[in-house]
Coordinates of C-alpha atoms and ligand atoms in Angstrom, one line a residue:
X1 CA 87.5 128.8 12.3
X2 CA 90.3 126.5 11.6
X3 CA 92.9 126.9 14.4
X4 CA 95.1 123.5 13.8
X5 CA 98.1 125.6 13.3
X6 CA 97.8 126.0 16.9
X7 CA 98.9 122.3 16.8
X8 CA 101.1 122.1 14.5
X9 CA 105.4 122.6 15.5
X10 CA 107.4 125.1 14.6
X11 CA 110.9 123.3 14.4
X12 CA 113.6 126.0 16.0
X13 CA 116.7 125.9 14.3
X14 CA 120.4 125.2 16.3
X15 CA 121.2 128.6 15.7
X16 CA 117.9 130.1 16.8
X17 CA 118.5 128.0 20.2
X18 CA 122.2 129.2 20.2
X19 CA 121.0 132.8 19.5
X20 CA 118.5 132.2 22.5
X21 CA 120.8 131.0 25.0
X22 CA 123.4 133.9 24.3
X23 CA 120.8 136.8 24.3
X24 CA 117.8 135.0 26.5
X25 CA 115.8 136.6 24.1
X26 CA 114.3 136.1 20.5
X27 CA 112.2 137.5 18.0
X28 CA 110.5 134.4 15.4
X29 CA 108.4 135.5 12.5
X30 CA 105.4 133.9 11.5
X31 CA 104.3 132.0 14.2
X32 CA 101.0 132.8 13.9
X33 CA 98.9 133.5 10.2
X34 CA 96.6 136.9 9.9
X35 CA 93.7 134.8 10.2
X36 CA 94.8 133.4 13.6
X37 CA 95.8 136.6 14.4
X38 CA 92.4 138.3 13.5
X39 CA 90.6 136.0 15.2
X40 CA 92.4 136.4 18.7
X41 CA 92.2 140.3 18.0
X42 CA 88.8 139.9 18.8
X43 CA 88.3 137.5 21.0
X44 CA 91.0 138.8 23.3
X45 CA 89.6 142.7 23.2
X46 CA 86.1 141.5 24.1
X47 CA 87.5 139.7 26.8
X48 CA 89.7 142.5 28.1
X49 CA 86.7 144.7 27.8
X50 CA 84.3 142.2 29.8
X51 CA 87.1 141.7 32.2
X52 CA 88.2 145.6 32.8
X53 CA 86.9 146.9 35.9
X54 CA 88.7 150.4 36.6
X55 CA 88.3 153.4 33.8
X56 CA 90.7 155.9 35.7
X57 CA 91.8 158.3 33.3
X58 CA 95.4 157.9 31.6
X59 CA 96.4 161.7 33.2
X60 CA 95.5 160.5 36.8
X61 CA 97.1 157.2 36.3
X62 CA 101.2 156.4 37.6
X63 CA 104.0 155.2 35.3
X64 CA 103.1 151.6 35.8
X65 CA 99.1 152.4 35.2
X66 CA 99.8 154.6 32.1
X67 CA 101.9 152.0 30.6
X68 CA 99.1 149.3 29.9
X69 CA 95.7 147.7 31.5
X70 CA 96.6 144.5 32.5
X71 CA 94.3 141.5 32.4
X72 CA 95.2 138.0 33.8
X73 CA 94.3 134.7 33.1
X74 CA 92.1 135.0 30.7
X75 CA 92.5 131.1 30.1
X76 CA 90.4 130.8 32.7
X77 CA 87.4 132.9 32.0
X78 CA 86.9 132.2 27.9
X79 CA 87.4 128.9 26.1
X80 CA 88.6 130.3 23.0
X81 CA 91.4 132.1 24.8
X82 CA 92.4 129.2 26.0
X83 CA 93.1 127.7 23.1
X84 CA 96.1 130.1 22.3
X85 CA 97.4 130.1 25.7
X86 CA 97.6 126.3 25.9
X87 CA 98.9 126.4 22.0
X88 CA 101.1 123.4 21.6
X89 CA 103.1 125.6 18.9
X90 CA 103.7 128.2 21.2
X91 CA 104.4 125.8 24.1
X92 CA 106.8 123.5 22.2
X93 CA 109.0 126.8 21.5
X94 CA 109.0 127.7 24.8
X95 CA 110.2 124.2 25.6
X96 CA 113.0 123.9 22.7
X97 CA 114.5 127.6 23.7
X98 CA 114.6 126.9 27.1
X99 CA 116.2 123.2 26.5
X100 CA 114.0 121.6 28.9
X101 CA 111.4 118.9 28.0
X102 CA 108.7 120.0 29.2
X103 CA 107.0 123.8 30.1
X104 CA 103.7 124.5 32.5
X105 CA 101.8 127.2 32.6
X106 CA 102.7 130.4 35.1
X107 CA 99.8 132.7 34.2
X108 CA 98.4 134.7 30.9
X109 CA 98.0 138.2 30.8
X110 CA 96.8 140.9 28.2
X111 CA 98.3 143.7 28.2
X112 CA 97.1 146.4 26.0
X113 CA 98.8 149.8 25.8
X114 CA 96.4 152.5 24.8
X115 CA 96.7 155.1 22.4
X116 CA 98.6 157.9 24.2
X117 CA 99.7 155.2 26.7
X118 CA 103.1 155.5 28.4
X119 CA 106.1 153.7 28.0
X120 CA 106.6 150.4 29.9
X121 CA 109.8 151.2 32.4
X122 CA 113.2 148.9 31.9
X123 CA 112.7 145.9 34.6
X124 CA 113.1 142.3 34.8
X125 CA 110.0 139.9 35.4
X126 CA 112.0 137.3 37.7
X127 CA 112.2 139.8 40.6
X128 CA 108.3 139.6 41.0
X129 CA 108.4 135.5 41.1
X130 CA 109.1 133.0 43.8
X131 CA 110.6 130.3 40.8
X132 CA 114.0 128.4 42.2
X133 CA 115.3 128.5 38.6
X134 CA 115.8 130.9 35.6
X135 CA 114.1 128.1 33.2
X136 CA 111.1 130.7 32.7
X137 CA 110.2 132.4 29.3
X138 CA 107.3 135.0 28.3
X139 CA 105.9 134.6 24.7
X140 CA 104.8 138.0 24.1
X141 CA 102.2 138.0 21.5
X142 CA 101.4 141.4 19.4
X143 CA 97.6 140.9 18.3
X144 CA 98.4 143.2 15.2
X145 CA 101.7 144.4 13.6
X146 CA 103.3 146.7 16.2
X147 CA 105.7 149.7 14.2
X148 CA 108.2 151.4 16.4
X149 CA 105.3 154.2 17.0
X150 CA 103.4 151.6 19.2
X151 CA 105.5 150.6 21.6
X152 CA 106.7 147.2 20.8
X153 CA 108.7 145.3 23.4
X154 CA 112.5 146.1 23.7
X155 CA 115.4 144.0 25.0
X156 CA 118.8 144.5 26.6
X157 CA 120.2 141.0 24.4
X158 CA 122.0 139.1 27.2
X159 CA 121.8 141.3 30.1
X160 CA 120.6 138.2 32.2
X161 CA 124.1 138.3 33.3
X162 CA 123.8 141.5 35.1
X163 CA 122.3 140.9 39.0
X164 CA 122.5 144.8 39.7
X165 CA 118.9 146.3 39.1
X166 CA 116.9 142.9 39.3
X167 CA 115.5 143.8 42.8
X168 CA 114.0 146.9 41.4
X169 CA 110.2 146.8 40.6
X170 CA 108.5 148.5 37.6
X171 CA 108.3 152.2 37.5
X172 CA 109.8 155.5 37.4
X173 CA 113.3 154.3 39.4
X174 CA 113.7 151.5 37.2
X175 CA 113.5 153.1 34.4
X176 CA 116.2 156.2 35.8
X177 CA 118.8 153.6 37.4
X178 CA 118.4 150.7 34.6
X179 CA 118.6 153.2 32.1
X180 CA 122.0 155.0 32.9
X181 CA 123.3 151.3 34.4
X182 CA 122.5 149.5 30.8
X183 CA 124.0 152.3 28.8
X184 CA 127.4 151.5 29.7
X185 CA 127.0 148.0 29.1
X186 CA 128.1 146.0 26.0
X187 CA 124.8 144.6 26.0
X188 CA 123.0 145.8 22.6
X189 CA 119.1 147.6 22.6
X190 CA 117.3 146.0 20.6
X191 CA 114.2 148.3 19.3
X192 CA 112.2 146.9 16.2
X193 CA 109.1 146.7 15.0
X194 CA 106.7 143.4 15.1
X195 CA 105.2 142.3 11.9
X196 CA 101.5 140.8 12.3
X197 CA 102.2 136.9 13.1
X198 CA 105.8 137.4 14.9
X199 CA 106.3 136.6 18.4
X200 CA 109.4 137.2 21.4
X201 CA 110.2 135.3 23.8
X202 CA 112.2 136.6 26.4
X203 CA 113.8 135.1 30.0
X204 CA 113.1 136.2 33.3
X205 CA 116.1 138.0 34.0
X206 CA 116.6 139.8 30.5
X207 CA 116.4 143.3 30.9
X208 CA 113.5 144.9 28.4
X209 CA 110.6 147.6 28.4
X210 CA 109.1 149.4 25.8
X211 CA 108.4 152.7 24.6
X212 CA 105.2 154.8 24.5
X213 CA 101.8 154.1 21.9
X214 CA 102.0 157.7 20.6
X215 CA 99.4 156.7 17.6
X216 CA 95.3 157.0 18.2
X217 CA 95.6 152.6 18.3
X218 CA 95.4 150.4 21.0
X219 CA 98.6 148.0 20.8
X220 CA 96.7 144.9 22.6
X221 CA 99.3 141.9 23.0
X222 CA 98.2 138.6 24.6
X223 CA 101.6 137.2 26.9
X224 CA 101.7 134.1 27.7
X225 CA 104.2 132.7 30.7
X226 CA 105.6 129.3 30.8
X227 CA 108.1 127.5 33.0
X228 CA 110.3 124.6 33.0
X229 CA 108.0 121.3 34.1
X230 CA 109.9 121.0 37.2
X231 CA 109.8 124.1 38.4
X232 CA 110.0 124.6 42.7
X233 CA 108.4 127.0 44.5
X234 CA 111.0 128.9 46.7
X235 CA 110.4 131.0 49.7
X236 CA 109.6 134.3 48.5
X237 CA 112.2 137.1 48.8
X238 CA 109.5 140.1 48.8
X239 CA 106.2 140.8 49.1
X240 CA 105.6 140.7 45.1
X241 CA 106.8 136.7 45.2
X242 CA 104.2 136.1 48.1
X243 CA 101.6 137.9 46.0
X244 CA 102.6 135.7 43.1
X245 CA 102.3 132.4 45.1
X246 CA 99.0 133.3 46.6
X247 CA 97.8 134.2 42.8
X248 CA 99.3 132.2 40.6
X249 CA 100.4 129.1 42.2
X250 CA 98.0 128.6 45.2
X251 CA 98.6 125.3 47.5
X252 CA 102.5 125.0 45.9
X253 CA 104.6 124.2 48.1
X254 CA 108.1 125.8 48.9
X255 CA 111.0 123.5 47.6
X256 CA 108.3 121.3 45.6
X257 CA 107.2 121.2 42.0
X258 CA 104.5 123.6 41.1
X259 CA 101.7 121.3 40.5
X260 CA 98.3 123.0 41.2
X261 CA 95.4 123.3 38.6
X262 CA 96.4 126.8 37.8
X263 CA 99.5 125.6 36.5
X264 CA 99.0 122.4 33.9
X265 CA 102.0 121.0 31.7
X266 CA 101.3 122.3 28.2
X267 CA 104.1 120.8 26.7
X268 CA 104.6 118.0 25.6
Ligands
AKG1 O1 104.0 144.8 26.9 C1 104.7 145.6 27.6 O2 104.7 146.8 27.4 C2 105.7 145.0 28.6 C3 105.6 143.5 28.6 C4 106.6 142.9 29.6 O3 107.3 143.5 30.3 C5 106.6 141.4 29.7 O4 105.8 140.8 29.0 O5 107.4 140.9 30.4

């Protein structure tokens, strides 16, 4: 399997970077081929399926349970994963739209909606991390094309200016208060569909979710989160951020750089 275009740049445009720093989100087409795309399909879903421990049913299940099974770092349990999550493509996008030289790795995580899965409640991923600065993107990477029907991932373009609602966690009060709160807001909703090879990226404080998978597919999406090179460990704010630092960073050190094993430059 020839997976060079793994390698190989994806020059962003001024305006795509201009589009980026207004909206701290964006959706790029064609980042990945089918074949690519096929081949981490399957790699990715065998993984998930080695990896899954829990088979509670979707009915007994909360918001937060019904909206996906979640997987994490799947770099470090399957070489061939690990070849898209340390993708010096994807990397060197997350790089040019966050204007920083350089991105490491947070952590990976699948996360596959099931068919008859529920939606995924308005939040904003920052709150759950204990990162000094708002250089922090998520490539979110549909394994297949994702139509409205699936559940693809929605955004709230530029609401990373809005500090109301980014203490609330994932589930059903997010999803009430950020709801009626982003309603009133200028800030546009931006529901489309994902054609097979596209990708978004999306900051840490952007407001998104997504709706319900009401077709008889899994949507299975492969995320991948980077931060700026430099990034600091703060002290952690609530018990989420501990949780992060104990998983994802272990052995950082508050007001140093993040510079474990867990978390390797991937770019440049
Ligand atoms: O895939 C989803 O439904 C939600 C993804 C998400 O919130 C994220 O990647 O930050």
């Amino acid at each position: 399997m020839d997976l060079s275009l793994l390698d190989h740049p994806y020059p962003l445009t001024e305006e795509q970077i201009r589009f980026y720093r207004e909206h701290r989100y964006i959706k790029l087409k064609q980042v990945l081929d089918e074949e690519t795309l096929a081949h981490f399909n399957a790699v990715i879903t065998e993984r998930v399926h080695q990896m899954r421990t829990d088979d509670i049913p979707l009915a007994d299940r909360d918001t937060y349970g019904k909206a996906f099974l979640q997987l994490m770092n799947l770099w470090r349990e399957d070489e061939e994963v690990k070849k898209l999550v340390f993708s010096r493509r994807i990397a060197g996008i997350a790089a040019g739209l966050m204007e920083t030289e350089g991105v490491r790795l947070y952590h990976d995580q699948a996360l596959f909606k099931e068919a008859g899965g529920g939606i995924t409640p308005w939040h904003a991923d920052q709150y759950y991390w204990p990162l000094t600065t708002d250089k922090t993107i998520t490539a979110w990477i549909p394994l297949q094309a994702t139509p409205l029907e699936m559940g693809p991932l929605e955004f709230s373009a530029g609401s990373h200016r809005i500090e109301e609602g980014r203490e609330l966690a994932i589930g059903d009060e997010s999803e009430a208060i950020l709801t009626k709160k982003l309603r009133v807001t200028d800030f546009p909703h931006v529901i489309e569909p994902f054609d097979a090879g596209e990708i978004s990226f999306h900051s840490g404080w952007v407001f998104h979710r997504a709706g319900a998978n009401v077709t008889d597919r899994i949507r299975k999406v492969m995320t991948v989160i980077y931060m700026d090179r430099s990034m600091q460990l703060k002290a952690p704010e609530n018990d989420n951020q501990q949780k992060d630092w104990e998983t994802w960073c272990p052995g950082a050190v508050v007001g140093e750089e993040i510079d474990t094993p867990l978390n390797p430059v991937l770019y440049p």
